[in-house]
CSV table of C-alpha atoms and ligand atoms in Angstrom, one decimal:
chain,number,residue,atom,x,y,z
A,126,MET,CA,3.0,-45.6,-49.9
A,127,ASP,CA,5.5,-43.5,-48.5
A,128,SER,CA,3.0,-41.0,-47.4
A,129,THR,CA,0.9,-43.6,-45.6
A,130,SER,CA,3.8,-44.8,-43.5
A,131,THR,CA,4.6,-41.3,-42.5
A,132,ALA,CA,1.0,-40.8,-41.4
A,133,GLU,CA,1.1,-44.1,-39.5
A,134,GLN,CA,4.3,-43.1,-37.9
A,135,SER,CA,3.2,-39.7,-36.7
A,136,ALA,CA,-0.1,-41.1,-35.5
A,137,LYS,CA,1.8,-43.4,-33.2
A,138,ASP,CA,4.1,-40.6,-32.1
A,139,SER,CA,1.4,-38.3,-31.1
A,140,PRO,CA,0.3,-38.8,-27.3
A,141,ALA,CA,-3.0,-40.3,-26.5
A,142,GLU,CA,-3.5,-37.3,-24.4
A,143,PRO,CA,-4.5,-33.9,-26.1
A,144,SER,CA,-1.7,-32.2,-28.1
A,145,TYR,CA,0.2,-29.9,-25.5
A,146,GLY,CA,1.9,-27.4,-27.9
A,147,PHE,CA,5.3,-28.6,-26.6
A,148,PRO,CA,7.1,-31.2,-28.8
A,149,ALA,CA,6.0,-34.7,-27.7
A,150,VAL,CA,9.5,-35.6,-26.9
A,151,LEU,CA,9.7,-32.9,-24.3
A,152,TRP,CA,6.4,-33.7,-22.9
A,153,ARG,CA,7.2,-37.2,-22.3
A,154,ALA,CA,10.5,-36.4,-21.0
A,155,LEU,CA,8.8,-34.1,-18.3
A,156,GLU,CA,6.3,-37.0,-17.6
A,157,ARG,CA,9.0,-39.5,-17.1
A,158,HIS,CA,11.1,-37.3,-14.7
A,159,ARG,CA,8.2,-36.3,-12.6
A,160,PRO,CA,9.5,-35.3,-9.1
A,161,PRO,CA,8.1,-37.3,-6.3
A,162,GLY,CA,5.0,-36.1,-4.9
A,163,LEU,CA,4.1,-33.8,-7.8
A,164,GLY,CA,1.2,-34.4,-10.2
A,165,ARG,CA,-2.4,-34.1,-9.8
A,166,SER,CA,-1.8,-34.8,-6.2
A,167,ARG,CA,-4.4,-36.7,-4.2
A,168,VAL,CA,-2.8,-34.7,-1.1
A,169,TRP,CA,-5.3,-31.9,-1.7
A,170,ARG,CA,-8.6,-33.2,-0.7
A,171,SER,CA,-10.7,-30.2,0.2
A,172,PRO,CA,-14.1,-30.4,-1.5
A,173,LEU,CA,-14.3,-26.8,-1.2
A,174,ARG,CA,-11.7,-26.1,-3.8
A,175,GLY,CA,-13.0,-25.3,-7.3
A,176,PRO,CA,-13.2,-22.6,-9.9
A,177,TRP,CA,-16.3,-21.0,-8.1
A,178,LEU,CA,-14.7,-20.4,-4.7
A,179,THR,CA,-11.4,-19.2,-6.3
A,180,SER,CA,-13.4,-17.0,-8.5
A,181,VAL,CA,-15.3,-15.4,-5.4
A,182,PHE,CA,-12.0,-14.4,-3.8
A,183,GLY,CA,-10.7,-13.3,-7.2
A,184,ALA,CA,-13.6,-11.2,-7.8
A,185,VAL,CA,-13.2,-9.3,-4.4
A,186,LEU,CA,-9.3,-8.8,-5.2
A,187,LEU,CA,-10.3,-7.7,-8.7
A,188,VAL,CA,-12.3,-4.8,-7.5
A,189,SER,CA,-10.2,-4.0,-4.4
A,190,LEU,CA,-6.6,-4.1,-5.5
A,191,PRO,CA,-6.8,-1.5,-8.1
A,192,ILE,CA,-7.7,0.9,-5.3
A,193,VAL,CA,-4.5,-0.1,-3.4
A,194,ILE,CA,-2.3,0.0,-6.5
A,195,VAL,CA,-3.6,3.4,-7.4
A,196,THR,CA,-3.5,4.9,-4.0
A,197,GLY,CA,0.0,3.6,-3.7
A,198,LEU,CA,1.1,5.3,-6.9
A,199,LEU,CA,-0.6,8.5,-5.9
A,200,SER,CA,1.1,8.6,-2.6
A,201,TYR,CA,4.4,8.7,-4.6
A,202,ILE,CA,3.1,11.7,-6.5
A,203,ALA,CA,2.0,13.3,-3.4
A,204,TYR,CA,5.4,13.2,-1.9
A,205,GLY,CA,6.6,15.5,-4.6
A,206,PRO,CA,9.0,13.7,-6.9
A,207,GLN,CA,9.5,16.9,-8.9
A,208,PHE,CA,11.5,18.1,-5.9
A,209,GLY,CA,13.3,14.9,-5.7
A,210,GLN,CA,11.7,14.1,-2.3
A,211,ALA,CA,9.7,10.9,-3.3
A,212,MET,CA,11.4,7.6,-2.7
A,213,PRO,CA,13.3,6.2,-4.8
A,214,ALA,CA,14.1,9.5,-6.5
A,215,GLY,CA,15.1,8.3,-9.8
A,216,VAL,CA,12.8,5.9,-11.4
A,217,GLY,CA,13.8,6.0,-15.0
A,218,TRP,CA,11.1,5.2,-17.4
A,219,LEU,CA,8.7,4.1,-14.6
A,220,ARG,CA,8.4,8.0,-13.8
A,221,LEU,CA,4.7,8.8,-13.4
A,222,PRO,CA,3.0,11.8,-15.1
A,223,GLY,CA,3.9,14.5,-12.5
A,224,PHE,CA,1.3,17.0,-11.4
A,225,ASP,CA,1.1,19.3,-8.3
A,226,TRP,CA,-0.6,17.3,-5.5
A,227,PRO,CA,-3.8,19.3,-4.6
A,228,ALA,CA,-4.0,21.2,-1.1
A,229,GLU,CA,-7.6,20.5,-1.2
A,230,PRO,CA,-9.7,18.8,0.2
A,231,SER,CA,-7.7,18.7,3.3
A,232,TRP,CA,-8.3,15.2,3.8
A,233,LEU,CA,-7.1,14.0,0.5
A,234,TYR,CA,-3.9,12.4,1.6
A,235,ARG,CA,-5.6,11.1,4.7
A,236,LEU,CA,-8.1,9.3,2.5
A,237,ASN,CA,-5.4,8.0,0.1
A,238,GLN,CA,-3.3,6.6,2.7
A,239,GLY,CA,-5.9,5.3,4.9
A,240,LEU,CA,-7.3,3.4,2.0
A,241,HIS,CA,-3.8,2.2,0.7
A,242,VAL,CA,-2.7,0.8,4.1
A,243,GLY,CA,-6.2,0.0,5.5
A,244,LEU,CA,-7.2,-1.9,2.4
A,245,GLY,CA,-4.0,-3.6,2.1
A,246,LEU,CA,-4.3,-4.8,5.4
A,247,VAL,CA,-7.7,-6.0,5.4
A,248,LEU,CA,-7.1,-7.9,2.1
A,249,ILE,CA,-4.4,-10.1,3.5
A,250,PRO,CA,-6.9,-12.9,4.5
A,251,VAL,CA,-8.5,-12.8,1.3
A,252,VAL,CA,-5.1,-13.1,-0.5
A,253,LEU,CA,-4.3,-15.9,1.7
A,254,ALA,CA,-7.5,-17.6,1.2
A,255,LYS,CA,-7.2,-17.4,-2.7
A,256,LEU,CA,-3.6,-18.7,-2.5
A,257,TRP,CA,-5.1,-21.7,-0.4
A,258,SER,CA,-7.8,-22.2,-3.0
A,259,VAL,CA,-5.2,-22.7,-5.8
A,260,VAL,CA,-2.3,-24.3,-4.0
A,261,PRO,CA,-2.7,-27.7,-5.9
A,262,LYS,CA,-1.8,-25.9,-9.0
A,263,LEU,CA,1.7,-25.2,-7.5
A,264,PHE,CA,2.4,-28.7,-7.5
A,265,SER,CA,1.1,-29.8,-10.8
A,266,TRP,CA,3.4,-31.7,-13.2
A,267,PRO,CA,4.5,-31.1,-16.0
A,268,PRO,CA,4.8,-27.4,-15.0
A,269,ALA,CA,3.4,-26.4,-18.2
A,270,ARG,CA,1.8,-27.8,-21.3
A,271,SER,CA,2.6,-25.2,-23.8
A,272,ILE,CA,4.7,-22.2,-24.3
A,273,ALA,CA,1.8,-19.9,-23.5
A,274,GLN,CA,1.1,-21.7,-20.3
A,275,ALA,CA,4.8,-21.7,-19.4
A,276,LEU,CA,4.5,-17.8,-19.7
A,277,GLU,CA,1.2,-17.8,-17.6
A,278,ARG,CA,3.0,-19.6,-14.9
A,279,LEU,CA,5.9,-17.4,-15.0
A,280,SER,CA,3.5,-14.5,-14.6
A,281,LEU,CA,2.0,-16.1,-11.5
A,282,LEU,CA,5.3,-16.4,-9.9
A,283,LEU,CA,5.5,-12.5,-10.2
A,284,LEU,CA,1.9,-12.2,-9.2
A,285,VAL,CA,2.0,-14.3,-6.1
A,286,GLY,CA,5.7,-13.2,-5.2
A,287,GLY,CA,4.8,-9.6,-5.9
A,288,ILE,CA,1.6,-9.4,-3.7
A,289,LEU,CA,3.5,-11.3,-0.7
A,290,PHE,CA,6.4,-9.0,-0.8
A,291,GLU,CA,4.4,-6.0,-0.9
A,292,MET,CA,2.1,-7.1,1.9
A,293,ALA,CA,5.2,-8.1,4.0
A,294,THR,CA,7.3,-4.9,3.4
A,295,GLY,CA,4.3,-2.8,3.8
A,296,LEU,CA,3.4,-4.6,7.2
A,297,LEU,CA,6.8,-4.3,8.4
A,298,ASN,CA,7.1,-0.7,7.5
A,299,ILE,CA,3.8,0.3,9.6
A,300,GLN,CA,5.2,-1.8,12.5
A,301,TYR,CA,8.8,-0.6,12.6
A,302,ASP,CA,8.6,2.4,10.5
A,303,TYR,CA,12.0,3.3,9.3
A,304,LEU,CA,13.5,0.0,10.4
A,305,PHE,CA,15.2,-0.4,6.9
A,306,GLY,CA,16.0,3.2,6.3
A,307,PHE,CA,14.5,4.3,2.9
A,308,SER,CA,15.4,1.2,1.0
A,309,PHE,CA,11.8,0.1,2.1
A,310,TYR,CA,10.5,2.7,-0.3
A,311,THR,CA,12.5,1.7,-3.1
A,312,ALA,CA,11.7,-2.0,-2.7
A,313,HIS,CA,7.9,-1.3,-2.1
A,314,TYR,CA,7.9,1.1,-5.2
A,315,TYR,CA,9.4,-1.6,-7.6
A,316,GLY,CA,7.8,-4.6,-6.2
A,317,GLY,CA,4.4,-2.6,-6.6
A,318,TRP,CA,5.1,-2.3,-10.4
A,319,ILE,CA,6.2,-6.0,-10.7
A,320,PHE,CA,3.0,-6.8,-9.1
A,321,LEU,CA,0.9,-4.4,-11.1
A,322,GLY,CA,2.4,-5.8,-14.4
A,323,ALA,CA,1.6,-9.4,-13.4
A,324,PHE,CA,-1.9,-8.3,-12.2
A,325,VAL,CA,-2.8,-7.0,-15.5
A,326,VAL,CA,-1.6,-10.1,-17.3
A,327,HIS,CA,-3.4,-12.4,-14.9
A,328,VAL,CA,-6.7,-10.4,-15.2
A,329,ALA,CA,-6.4,-10.6,-19.0
A,330,ILE,CA,-5.9,-14.3,-19.0
A,331,LYS,CA,-8.4,-15.1,-16.3
A,332,LEU,CA,-11.4,-12.7,-16.6
A,333,PRO,CA,-13.4,-15.0,-18.8
A,334,HIS,CA,-12.9,-18.0,-16.5
A,335,LEU,CA,-13.7,-15.9,-13.5
A,336,ILE,CA,-17.1,-14.8,-15.0
A,337,ARG,CA,-17.9,-18.3,-16.2
A,338,ALA,CA,-17.1,-19.7,-12.7
A,339,LEU,CA,-19.1,-17.1,-10.9
A,340,ARG,CA,-22.0,-17.9,-13.3
A,341,SER,CA,-21.7,-21.7,-12.5
A,342,ARG,CA,-23.2,-21.5,-9.1
A,343,SER,CA,-25.4,-19.0,-7.1
A,344,LEU,CA,-24.0,-17.2,-4.1
A,345,ARG,CA,-27.3,-17.0,-2.6
A,346,THR,CA,-27.7,-20.8,-2.8
A,347,GLU,CA,-24.0,-21.3,-1.5
A,348,LEU,CA,-25.0,-19.2,1.5
A,349,ARG,CA,-27.9,-21.4,2.4
A,350,THR,CA,-25.8,-24.6,2.0
A,351,SER,CA,-24.9,-26.4,5.2
A,352,ARG,CA,-21.7,-28.4,5.9
A,353,ALA,CA,-23.5,-31.6,5.5
A,354,GLU,CA,-24.8,-30.6,2.1
A,355,THR,CA,-21.6,-29.2,0.8
A,356,ARG,CA,-20.5,-31.1,-2.3
A,357,PRO,CA,-17.4,-30.6,-4.5
A,358,GLU,CA,-17.8,-28.5,-7.7
A,359,PRO,CA,-18.2,-30.7,-10.7
A,360,ALA,CA,-15.3,-33.0,-11.2
A,361,GLY,CA,-13.3,-32.1,-14.4
A,362,SER,CA,-14.7,-28.6,-14.5
A,363,SER,CA,-11.0,-27.5,-13.6
A,364,ASP,CA,-8.0,-29.1,-12.1
A,365,LEU,CA,-8.8,-27.1,-8.8
A,366,VAL,CA,-11.2,-29.7,-8.0
A,367,ALA,CA,-9.8,-32.5,-5.9
A,368,ILE,CA,-9.4,-35.9,-7.5
A,369,ASP,CA,-10.3,-37.7,-4.3
A,370,PRO,CA,-12.4,-35.2,-2.4
A,371,ALA,CA,-12.8,-35.7,1.5
A,372,PRO,CA,-16.0,-35.0,3.2
A,373,ALA,CA,-16.4,-31.3,4.1
A,374,THR,CA,-15.2,-30.1,7.4
A,375,ILE,CA,-16.7,-26.6,6.8
A,376,SER,CA,-19.2,-25.4,4.3
A,377,ARG,CA,-18.6,-22.8,1.6
A,378,ARG,CA,-20.5,-20.5,3.6
A,379,GLY,CA,-18.3,-21.1,6.6
A,380,ALA,CA,-15.1,-20.7,4.6
A,381,LEU,CA,-16.5,-17.2,3.3
A,382,ALA,CA,-17.4,-16.2,6.9
A,383,VAL,CA,-14.1,-17.2,8.3
A,384,VAL,CA,-12.2,-15.0,5.6
A,385,GLY,CA,-14.6,-12.1,5.7
A,386,GLY,CA,-14.4,-12.4,9.6
A,387,GLY,CA,-10.5,-12.2,9.5
A,388,ALA,CA,-10.7,-9.2,7.2
A,389,ALA,CA,-13.3,-7.5,9.6
A,390,LEU,CA,-11.1,-8.2,12.6
A,391,ILE,CA,-8.2,-6.4,10.9
A,392,ALA,CA,-10.6,-3.5,9.9
A,393,VAL,CA,-11.5,-3.2,13.7
A,394,ILE,CA,-7.8,-3.1,14.8
A,395,THR,CA,-6.7,-0.9,12.1
A,396,ALA,CA,-9.5,1.9,11.5
A,397,GLY,CA,-8.9,3.4,14.8
A,398,GLN,CA,-5.6,4.7,13.7
A,399,THR,CA,-7.5,7.1,11.3
A,400,VAL,CA,-11.0,7.3,12.8
A,401,GLY,CA,-9.7,8.4,16.0
A,402,GLY,CA,-11.6,8.9,19.3
A,403,PHE,CA,-12.0,5.8,21.6
A,404,THR,CA,-11.4,3.5,18.5
A,405,ARG,CA,-7.6,4.4,18.6
A,406,TYR,CA,-7.0,2.2,21.6
A,407,ALA,CA,-7.9,-0.6,19.3
A,408,ALA,CA,-5.4,0.3,16.6
A,409,LEU,CA,-3.2,-2.5,17.5
A,410,LEU,CA,-1.8,-3.1,14.3
A,411,LEU,CA,-0.1,0.3,14.1
A,412,PRO,CA,1.9,1.3,17.2
A,413,ARG,CA,2.4,4.8,16.0
A,414,GLY,CA,-1.2,5.4,15.3
A,415,ARG,CA,-2.0,5.3,19.1
A,416,ALA,CA,-2.1,8.4,21.2
A,417,PRO,CA,0.7,8.9,23.9
A,418,GLY,CA,-1.8,10.5,26.5
A,419,ASP,CA,-4.5,13.1,27.0
A,420,GLY,CA,-4.5,16.9,26.8
A,421,PRO,CA,-4.1,19.2,23.8
A,422,ASN,CA,-0.8,17.8,22.8
A,423,GLY,CA,-2.2,13.9,23.5
A,424,PHE,CA,-2.1,12.7,19.9
A,425,PRO,CA,0.2,10.4,18.1
A,426,VAL,CA,3.9,11.4,17.8
A,427,ASN,CA,6.1,10.0,14.9
A,428,ARG,CA,9.4,10.9,16.2
A,429,THR,CA,10.0,12.6,19.5
A,430,ALA,CA,12.3,15.6,20.1
A,431,THR,CA,14.7,13.3,22.0
A,432,ALA,CA,14.8,10.7,19.1
A,433,ALA,CA,15.3,13.5,16.7
A,434,ALA,CA,18.3,14.8,18.8
A,435,ILE,CA,16.8,18.3,19.3
A,436,ALA,CA,18.7,20.0,22.0
A,437,PRO,CA,16.1,21.8,24.2
A,438,ALA,CA,18.4,24.8,24.4
A,439,ASP,CA,18.1,25.4,20.6
A,440,THR,CA,14.1,25.8,20.9
A,441,ARG,CA,14.3,28.4,23.7
A,442,SER,CA,14.7,32.1,23.7
A,443,GLY,CA,17.6,32.0,21.4
A,444,TRP,CA,15.5,30.4,18.6
A,445,ARG,CA,14.9,32.4,15.5
A,446,LEU,CA,13.0,31.7,12.3
A,447,THR,CA,15.0,32.8,9.3
A,448,LEU,CA,13.2,33.6,6.0
A,449,THR,CA,15.3,33.9,2.8
A,450,GLY,CA,14.6,34.4,-0.9
A,451,GLY,CA,13.9,38.2,-0.8
A,452,PRO,CA,16.4,41.1,-0.8
A,453,ARG,CA,17.8,40.2,2.5
A,454,PRO,CA,17.2,37.6,5.0
A,455,VAL,CA,14.4,38.3,7.9
A,456,LEU,CA,15.0,37.0,11.2
A,457,LEU,CA,11.8,36.5,13.7
A,458,ASP,CA,11.7,35.4,17.3
A,459,ARG,CA,8.6,33.3,18.4
A,460,ALA,CA,7.3,36.8,20.1
A,461,ALA,CA,7.4,38.5,16.5
A,462,LEU,CA,5.6,35.5,15.1
A,463,LEU,CA,2.9,35.6,17.6
A,464,ALA,CA,2.6,39.3,17.1
A,465,MET,CA,1.6,38.5,13.4
A,466,PRO,CA,-2.0,37.9,12.4
A,467,GLN,CA,-2.9,34.4,13.6
A,468,HIS,CA,-4.9,31.8,11.7
A,469,THR,CA,-6.6,28.8,13.0
A,470,ALA,CA,-7.6,25.8,10.9
A,471,GLY,CA,-8.6,22.1,11.6
A,472,LEU,CA,-6.2,20.1,9.6
A,473,PRO,CA,-5.1,16.4,9.7
A,474,ILE,CA,-1.6,14.9,10.0
A,475,ALA,CA,-1.8,11.9,7.7
A,476,CYS,CA,1.2,9.7,7.8
A,477,VAL,CA,2.2,7.3,4.9
A,478,GLU,CA,2.0,4.6,7.4
A,479,GLY,CA,-1.9,5.2,7.3
A,480,TRP,CA,-2.4,6.7,10.6
A,481,SER,CA,-3.8,10.1,10.8
A,482,THR,CA,-5.1,12.6,13.3
A,483,THR,CA,-7.0,15.8,12.9
A,484,GLN,CA,-6.2,18.8,15.3
A,485,THR,CA,-6.8,22.5,15.6
A,486,TRP,CA,-3.7,24.4,14.6
A,487,THR,CA,-2.9,28.0,15.2
A,488,GLY,CA,-0.1,30.0,13.8
A,489,VAL,CA,1.1,32.4,10.9
A,490,ARG,CA,0.0,31.8,7.4
A,491,LEU,CA,2.9,30.7,5.1
A,492,GLY,CA,1.6,33.2,2.5
A,493,ASP,CA,2.1,36.0,5.2
A,494,LEU,CA,5.5,34.8,5.8
A,495,ALA,CA,6.4,34.8,2.1
A,496,ALA,CA,5.1,38.3,1.6
A,497,LEU,CA,7.3,39.5,4.6
A,498,ALA,CA,10.3,37.7,3.1
A,499,GLY,CA,9.6,40.0,-0.2
A,500,VAL,CA,8.5,36.8,-2.2
A,501,PRO,CA,4.8,37.2,-2.3
A,502,ALA,CA,4.1,34.4,-5.0
A,503,PRO,CA,6.8,31.9,-4.5
A,504,GLY,CA,7.2,29.0,-6.8
A,505,SER,CA,8.2,26.6,-4.1
A,506,THR,CA,9.4,27.0,-0.4
A,507,ARG,CA,12.3,25.0,1.2
A,508,VAL,CA,11.6,24.1,4.8
A,509,ARG,CA,14.5,23.2,7.2
A,510,SER,CA,14.3,22.0,10.6
A,511,LEU,CA,16.6,22.1,13.6
A,512,GLU,CA,16.8,18.5,13.1
A,513,ARG,CA,19.8,18.2,10.8
A,514,ALA,CA,20.3,14.5,10.2
A,515,GLY,CA,18.1,12.6,7.7
A,516,ALA,CA,15.3,13.2,5.3
A,517,PHE,CA,13.0,14.7,8.0
A,518,GLY,CA,15.0,17.7,8.5
A,519,GLN,CA,13.8,19.4,5.2
A,520,ALA,CA,11.0,19.5,2.8
A,521,THR,CA,10.0,21.3,-0.2
A,522,LEU,CA,6.3,22.8,-0.6
A,523,GLN,CA,4.7,23.4,-3.9
A,524,ALA,CA,3.2,27.0,-4.6
A,525,ASN,CA,-0.3,25.8,-4.0
A,526,GLN,CA,0.8,24.3,-0.7
A,527,THR,CA,2.7,27.4,0.3
A,528,LEU,CA,-0.3,29.8,-0.6
A,529,HIS,CA,-3.2,27.9,0.6
A,530,PRO,CA,-5.2,30.2,3.3
A,531,ASP,CA,-4.7,27.2,5.8
A,532,ALA,CA,-1.1,26.5,5.2
A,533,LEU,CA,0.3,27.5,8.4
A,534,LEU,CA,3.6,27.8,10.4
A,535,ALA,CA,1.9,26.4,13.5
A,536,LEU,CA,2.8,27.8,16.9
A,537,LYS,CA,0.0,26.4,18.8
A,538,VAL,CA,-2.1,23.3,18.6
A,539,ASN,CA,-5.7,23.0,20.5
A,540,GLY,CA,-5.2,26.4,22.1
A,541,THR,CA,-1.7,25.7,23.8
A,542,ASP,CA,1.8,25.8,22.9
A,543,LEU,CA,3.1,22.9,20.8
A,544,SER,CA,4.8,20.4,22.9
A,545,PRO,CA,8.5,19.7,22.3
A,546,ASP,CA,7.4,16.4,20.6
A,547,HIS,CA,5.0,18.1,18.3
A,548,GLY,CA,7.5,20.7,17.0
A,549,TYR,CA,8.0,23.5,19.4
A,550,PRO,CA,8.8,26.3,18.8
A,551,ALA,CA,7.1,26.1,15.2
A,552,ARG,CA,6.2,23.5,12.8
A,553,ILE,CA,4.6,23.1,9.2
A,554,ILE,CA,1.0,22.3,8.9
A,555,VAL,CA,-0.4,22.2,5.2
A,556,PRO,CA,-3.8,20.6,4.0
A,557,ALA,CA,-3.5,17.4,2.2
A,558,LEU,CA,0.2,17.2,2.7
A,559,PRO,CA,2.0,13.9,3.5
A,560,GLY,CA,2.5,13.8,7.1
A,561,VAL,CA,6.3,13.6,6.8
A,562,HIS,CA,6.7,16.8,5.0
A,563,ASN,CA,4.8,18.7,8.0
A,564,THR,CA,8.3,19.6,9.3
A,565,LYS,CA,8.6,20.0,13.0
A,566,TRP,CA,11.2,22.3,14.9
A,567,VAL,CA,11.4,24.7,11.9
A,568,ARG,CA,14.5,26.7,11.5
A,569,SER,CA,14.4,28.5,8.2
A,570,LEU,CA,12.0,28.9,5.1
A,571,ALA,CA,13.5,29.8,1.7
A,572,PHE,CA,11.0,31.1,-0.7
A,573,ARG,CA,12.0,30.5,-4.2
A,574,ARG,CA,10.6,32.7,-7.0
A,575,ALA,CA,8.4,31.2,-9.5
B,680,LIG,N1,11.8,17.5,11.9
B,680,LIG,C1,10.9,16.4,11.9
B,680,LIG,N2,9.7,16.7,11.2
B,680,LIG,C2,8.8,15.7,11.3
B,680,LIG,C3,9.1,14.4,11.6
B,680,LIG,C4,10.4,14.1,12.1
B,680,LIG,O1,10.8,13.1,12.4
B,680,LIG,N3,11.4,15.3,12.1
B,680,LIG,N4,8.2,13.3,11.4
B,680,LIG,C5,7.5,13.5,10.3
B,680,LIG,C6,6.4,12.5,10.1
B,680,LIG,S1,6.7,11.1,9.3
B,680,LIG,C7,5.1,12.7,10.5
B,680,LIG,S2,3.9,11.6,10.1
B,680,LIG,C8,4.5,13.9,11.3
B,680,LIG,C9,4.1,13.5,12.5
B,680,LIG,O2,3.8,14.7,13.3
B,680,LIG,P1,3.4,14.4,14.9
B,680,LIG,O3,4.8,13.6,15.6
B,680,LIG,O4,3.5,15.8,15.5
B,680,LIG,O5,2.3,13.7,15.0
B,680,LIG,O6,5.7,14.9,11.5
B,680,LIG,C10,6.7,15.0,10.5
B,680,LIG,N5,7.6,15.9,10.8
B,681,LIG,MO1,5.0,9.9,8.8
């Protein structure tokens, strides 16, 4: 008799709805304290929302975001964390497996950064569309039905916050460059890891749903369905589907075209920054990716000589290049450098901001200068600029970067002397090196033994 009454009691206690994993008391309390306006709101009425549409956007991001993530991490390695010149310098246990960044092919960093920045920008409309497609979930109440779901929703916070943060900081950086000094890199780097973690969790949880949803409708059929024929996905298939759907104001085909068109537009106003030629005039999203004028020195300038506070007098006849690391320092003026064997190479400058430009450079091989200094096989090379302030004034090159046959101390570009803005009297130009380490207005090279 005792056992019967207990059973009856618990039958009354358990809610009519499915068991939610939380103790029933907690569940009911949450239900009772529903904030106004929350719940499966009838506000979200688009008949387009549903697991299929969300999964189409999700599938696009699933294949493309890993490229943005990996190129981002590779860019960090390309900066040379082994020399403490990647930002942030100390990353604790997040330290990536270090390796010498290759000096071949010469377009390696150009491709890496073009993909990272270009794809990152192009995906903005897709990310926004995906967020739009799941926005009702943001307002669902109770916020979670089980511990597992609570954790999942927490990961969503990091996922959504992470991607918006990365896109906003990335966008601001390419627009205003070093507006926030170097803290941009630190923020973008840690933000990237937070996003990466949340992304992995999200994919692990959602992949089966994504596959099922993609199979539930045929893309081909959707692309043939007009607005008038557009119907909501089956009610009850997911809480993404509107309870009280309004008539369609656009077809799914139309929605995909708007998002795809937005992405294509961004591609058009971005690609010119690295493709070059006349397309550069369309590189509206990247002020620095645009050329300042015509002529041999008419290609983008990151920072002008004036902005870098280079005194013209210091670059004229009194200028000397100092080579150290050997038995005694070697001093060379520009005439002495021009009297050495000259080598010409077509090499890109590829900025971390995504823009790049390929020019024909002429100058002395770094390997020849190392030999002249008495260190024919240096382990690394420390480059210093006349510019003393900030992180631009110096860079360290790896052995493979110093000894590559196309690695130059350039004196000329496209057959004429470097302009003051491009680093006269001499600048570094090394294949596949991140743009920032192609130091302008070079003052000294310190070769370090291996
Ligand atoms: N001394 C010095 N070198 C520098 C810079 C600088 O500001 N100062 N800018 C760097 C960056 S970030 C890039 S992308 C390239 C740009 O070279 P450019 O201005 O000749 O196109 O130069 C690099 N070398
Ligand atoms: Mo740069």
